[in-house]
Every structure is written in structure tokens, then in C-alpha cells.
């Protein structure tokens, strides 16, 4: 039996697990060395279930049986989701259960699944890759309410996990950097993920974190950077004005994401049209300069959120002791530059920004087990 405590970051776009072993944090990797599991599932009429990378492939070929971004639905009602509905491509229903509770379900093929059940399938895969531990610490956004936290707990239970603690993602990120060892101070956690942006202001007093304020945008993240590249390709490079079908849009998105990642470490990157032969044959060159020009307004929106969070916490930028960058999109060099300029201080970036939250959850597990020195 595996009685280690696993830390799990259940993300909107990616999920992953980590352990602290002999005082050292390590993320769980699959056989190809990937730690990030796409938070996507795909269920078919013949009963076959795909999770993660396998399910991602089905996004293109079988969108009706593929579900992503389930985190946006967990613990919510239709009324909560009014603003989100235009972004959700799958069918959602609201059902009143025997106990009077309202639950949402998503339709996959001819079956209905609750967000807890879908999340449990993702957690089950994370758990399997982690060697089937039974005890877990799972992270949630700081703004999650009781219902969203409880639903996340329930998802863990369905996946066979004893959820010892649900902790806030920004707190986990701060724990990953060992900031709980600081006696006192103010920490800003800037988390730019795939679909969402969160800025949290935390205080630390005698090793205990408190969330002073949060601000953010539930529709701002790496997806928007991808869209900026797609728009650049269609408008400036190919001059295509006609509407494309869902399959072409999905293929463009996959390619844009690849190009974007390359632009984090290169001044230019190719945008291949192999999967889109109707649009052209020769690969396009996208420059970092053009990409950055397109995303400045998006990054400015994140800075506006930071300003609001600081104002609500009654904190000036000069009183911030540490800035922690998390979320895969904080790898974009211009993001780091603009954050540093705003706070007038170099943010902490030494831990992989898409692994920090899972590592912090594992550190919390180590604390709970009494093994932390
Ligand atoms: N090297 C890179 N350069 C630019 N973007 C990157 C890089 N690596 C990952 N990303 C982007 O990071 C995003 C995923 O970030 P992350 O794993 O933090 O998301 P998440 O936590 O699942 O989502 P959310 O925070 O919205 O819940 C994706 O948009 C991905 O394209
Ligand atoms: Mg995240």
C-alpha cells in the first residue's frame, strides 16, 4: 500500500501530482517524462474512457465525446455560470437531486456526468500515475466558495482518495518556495494559467498564511495568447476572412500553442500548416516581436487586476516582500518583464511555474505528516 501523501494541483487545463520524499519535492512524471496531464476526458459509446493526452487527441476528431475545463463547472449552478455559458461548447443540464440539492451534469454521448464525476476521472488518472496513494492534499483557487471546495473534496473521494486538506493554490505556491519559514511579510502570487488569471495578496505571520485579497479574470490566460497568434496568422499572414469550421479552429489552436511555447525561448518560431493544407503549405514565421505586440493589452489587464488586489488589501507595491510567479503562461518573457516593472522587484521564478502549486500541496502533506524539518 502506498501511504505517502500526494499533493495534487487539479487545474482547469492541466493537472499534476507531487510528493516530498526525504525533504525533496518531486513531481510525478509519465513514461515520456511529462508531468502535466491535460484535464480532458473522452468517453465513448463502447464504454472506453480516455484521459489526458489521449483524450486531447480526441478533441479534434470527436468533440461531442470530449470534455475539457470541467473545473469551471464544479460546485456551481446554472445561475453562477451565466457569464461562462457562451464559452462552454458542451451540453449542460441542471438536475434536482433527491436530497433537494441542485447539481449540474454534462452530456457525454447519451450519458450524464456530474462535474465531480468528471473531475474524479482526471484525479483517478493523476492518482494512478502517482502509484495509487490513498491520502491527498488538493489545491483550489483562493476564490472557491464552500460549495466548490466541497465538490472538489467529493471528486477526490470518488477517485478513492482520502482528502486530508483542500488548500488555496496561492498558499501552495508560497509553500513551494518555503515562504512559510519567513516570520512576517507580504507576498503576491501572480498566477497566469491556461484559461484563468489570479492575483492573490497573502500575509505571513509566524508561518501562517492569510489571504488578504484576490483579484483576477476567469477568462484570461494562455488560451488568449493562442488566440492572438491565430488572429495574427489569419489576419496579417494569410488574409483569410471566411469563417473556419470547428475542426480547423481546433487544429489552429494546437499549432498556435506550439508556436507560443517556442517563442518563450526563441526570437521567431514556425507555424506549420501541415494539419491545415487548405490554408497553405509552407510554414509561416512568427516573430516574438509581433507576438509581444499582440499580447501587451492582455498582460496589461493582469496588471490592472494586481492593482485592484493590492488596493483591496491596503498594500503598496513597495511593501510587497516577494512576488511568486505561477502558471505556465508566466513563462512568457514579456509577462515576467511587465510584472517586474510594475512591482519594481524581481519575481521568484526558480520553480517550474506549472509545478509550483502541486509541489506546495506536497509540502503541505509533508507538514501534515509531521515530517517537515
Ligand atoms: N513555455 C511556455 N511558454 C508560454 N506558455 C506556456 C509555456 N508552457 C506552458 N504554457 C502555457 O501555460 C498554460 C497552462 O498553464 P497551467 O498549467 O498553469 O494552467 P492551469 O493551472 O491548468 O489553468 P488555470 O490556471 O487556468 O486553471 C497553457 O496555456 C500553456 O500553453
Ligand atoms: Mg493553475
Coordinates of N, CA, C and O and ligand atoms in Angstrom, one line a residue, residues 9 11-14 36 71 191-196 222-223 226 257 260-261 264 327-329 331-332 354, ligand 1:
X9 N -2.5 19.3 -7.9 CA -3.0 20.5 -8.5 C -4.0 20.1 -9.5 O -3.6 19.6 -10.6
X11 N -6.0 21.4 -12.1 CA -6.1 22.6 -12.9 C -7.2 22.6 -13.9 O -7.7 21.6 -14.3
X12 N -7.5 23.8 -14.4 CA -8.5 23.9 -15.5 C -8.0 23.2 -16.8 O -8.7 22.5 -17.5
X13 N -6.7 23.5 -17.1 CA -6.2 22.9 -18.3 C -5.3 21.7 -18.1 O -5.3 20.8 -18.9
X14 N -4.5 21.8 -17.0 CA -3.6 20.7 -16.7 C -3.7 20.3 -15.2 O -3.9 21.2 -14.4
X36 N 2.6 17.2 -16.7 CA 1.3 17.8 -16.9 C 0.3 16.9 -17.6 O 0.6 16.5 -18.8
X71 N -13.3 22.2 -14.5 CA -13.1 23.0 -13.2 C -14.1 24.2 -13.2 O -14.4 24.7 -12.1
X191 N -0.7 34.3 -10.8 CA -0.9 33.0 -11.4 C -1.6 33.2 -12.8 O -2.8 33.4 -12.9
X192 N -0.8 33.0 -13.9 CA -1.4 33.1 -15.2 C -1.3 31.7 -15.8 O -0.3 31.2 -16.2
X193 N -2.5 31.1 -15.8 CA -2.6 29.7 -16.3 C -3.0 29.6 -17.8 O -2.7 30.5 -18.6
X194 N -3.8 28.6 -18.1 CA -4.3 28.4 -19.4 C -5.5 29.2 -19.7 O -5.6 29.9 -20.8
X195 N -6.5 29.2 -18.8 CA -7.7 29.9 -19.0 C -8.0 31.0 -18.1 O -8.9 31.8 -18.3
X196 N -7.3 31.0 -17.0 CA -7.6 32.0 -15.9 C -6.4 32.7 -15.4 O -5.3 32.2 -15.4
X222 N -3.4 31.7 -21.1 CA -2.6 31.3 -22.2 C -3.5 31.0 -23.5 O -3.0 31.2 -24.6
X223 N -4.7 30.6 -23.2 CA -5.6 30.4 -24.4 C -5.7 31.7 -25.2 O -5.8 31.7 -26.4
X226 N -2.8 32.1 -27.4 CA -3.0 31.3 -28.6 C -3.9 32.0 -29.6 O -3.6 32.0 -30.8
X257 N -0.5 27.0 -30.0 CA 0.1 26.8 -28.7 C 1.6 26.4 -28.8 O 2.4 26.8 -28.0
X260 N 3.6 29.4 -29.7 CA 3.8 30.3 -28.5 C 4.8 29.8 -27.6 O 5.7 30.5 -27.1
X261 N 4.8 28.5 -27.3 CA 5.9 27.9 -26.4 C 7.3 28.1 -27.0 O 8.2 28.5 -26.2
X264 N 8.8 31.5 -26.3 CA 9.2 31.8 -25.0 C 10.8 31.7 -24.9 O 11.4 32.3 -24.0
X327 N 1.8 29.3 -12.9 CA 1.0 29.2 -14.1 C 1.9 29.2 -15.3 O 2.9 29.9 -15.4
X328 N 1.7 28.2 -16.2 CA 2.5 28.0 -17.4 C 2.7 29.3 -18.2 O 3.8 29.5 -18.8
X329 N 1.7 30.2 -18.2 CA 1.8 31.3 -19.1 C 2.8 32.4 -18.5 O 3.1 33.3 -19.2
X331 N 5.7 31.9 -18.1 CA 6.9 31.6 -18.7 C 7.2 32.6 -19.9 O 8.3 32.7 -20.3
X332 N 6.1 33.2 -20.3 CA 6.3 34.2 -21.4 C 7.2 35.3 -20.9 O 6.9 36.0 -20.0
X354 N 4.5 25.8 -13.7 CA 3.3 24.9 -13.8 C 3.4 23.8 -12.8 O 2.5 22.9 -12.7
Ligands
LIG1 N1 7.0 27.7 -22.4 C1 5.8 28.2 -22.4 N2 5.6 29.4 -22.9 C2 4.3 30.0 -23.0 N3 3.2 29.4 -22.5 C3 3.4 28.2 -21.9 C4 4.6 27.6 -21.8 N4 4.4 26.4 -21.2 C5 3.1 26.3 -20.9 N5 2.5 27.4 -21.3 C6 1.0 27.7 -21.2 O1 0.6 27.6 -19.9 C7 -0.8 27.3 -19.9 C8 -1.1 26.3 -18.9 O2 -0.8 26.7 -17.6 P1 -1.2 26.0 -16.3 O3 -0.7 24.6 -16.4 O4 -0.6 26.8 -15.2 O5 -2.7 26.0 -16.4 P2 -3.9 25.5 -15.4 O6 -3.4 25.7 -14.0 O7 -4.3 24.2 -15.7 O8 -5.0 26.5 -15.8 P3 -5.8 27.5 -14.9 O9 -4.8 28.3 -14.1 O10 -6.5 28.4 -15.9 O11 -6.7 26.7 -14.0 C9 -1.2 26.9 -21.3 O12 -1.9 28.0 -22.0 C10 0.2 26.7 -22.0 O13 0.1 26.9 -23.3

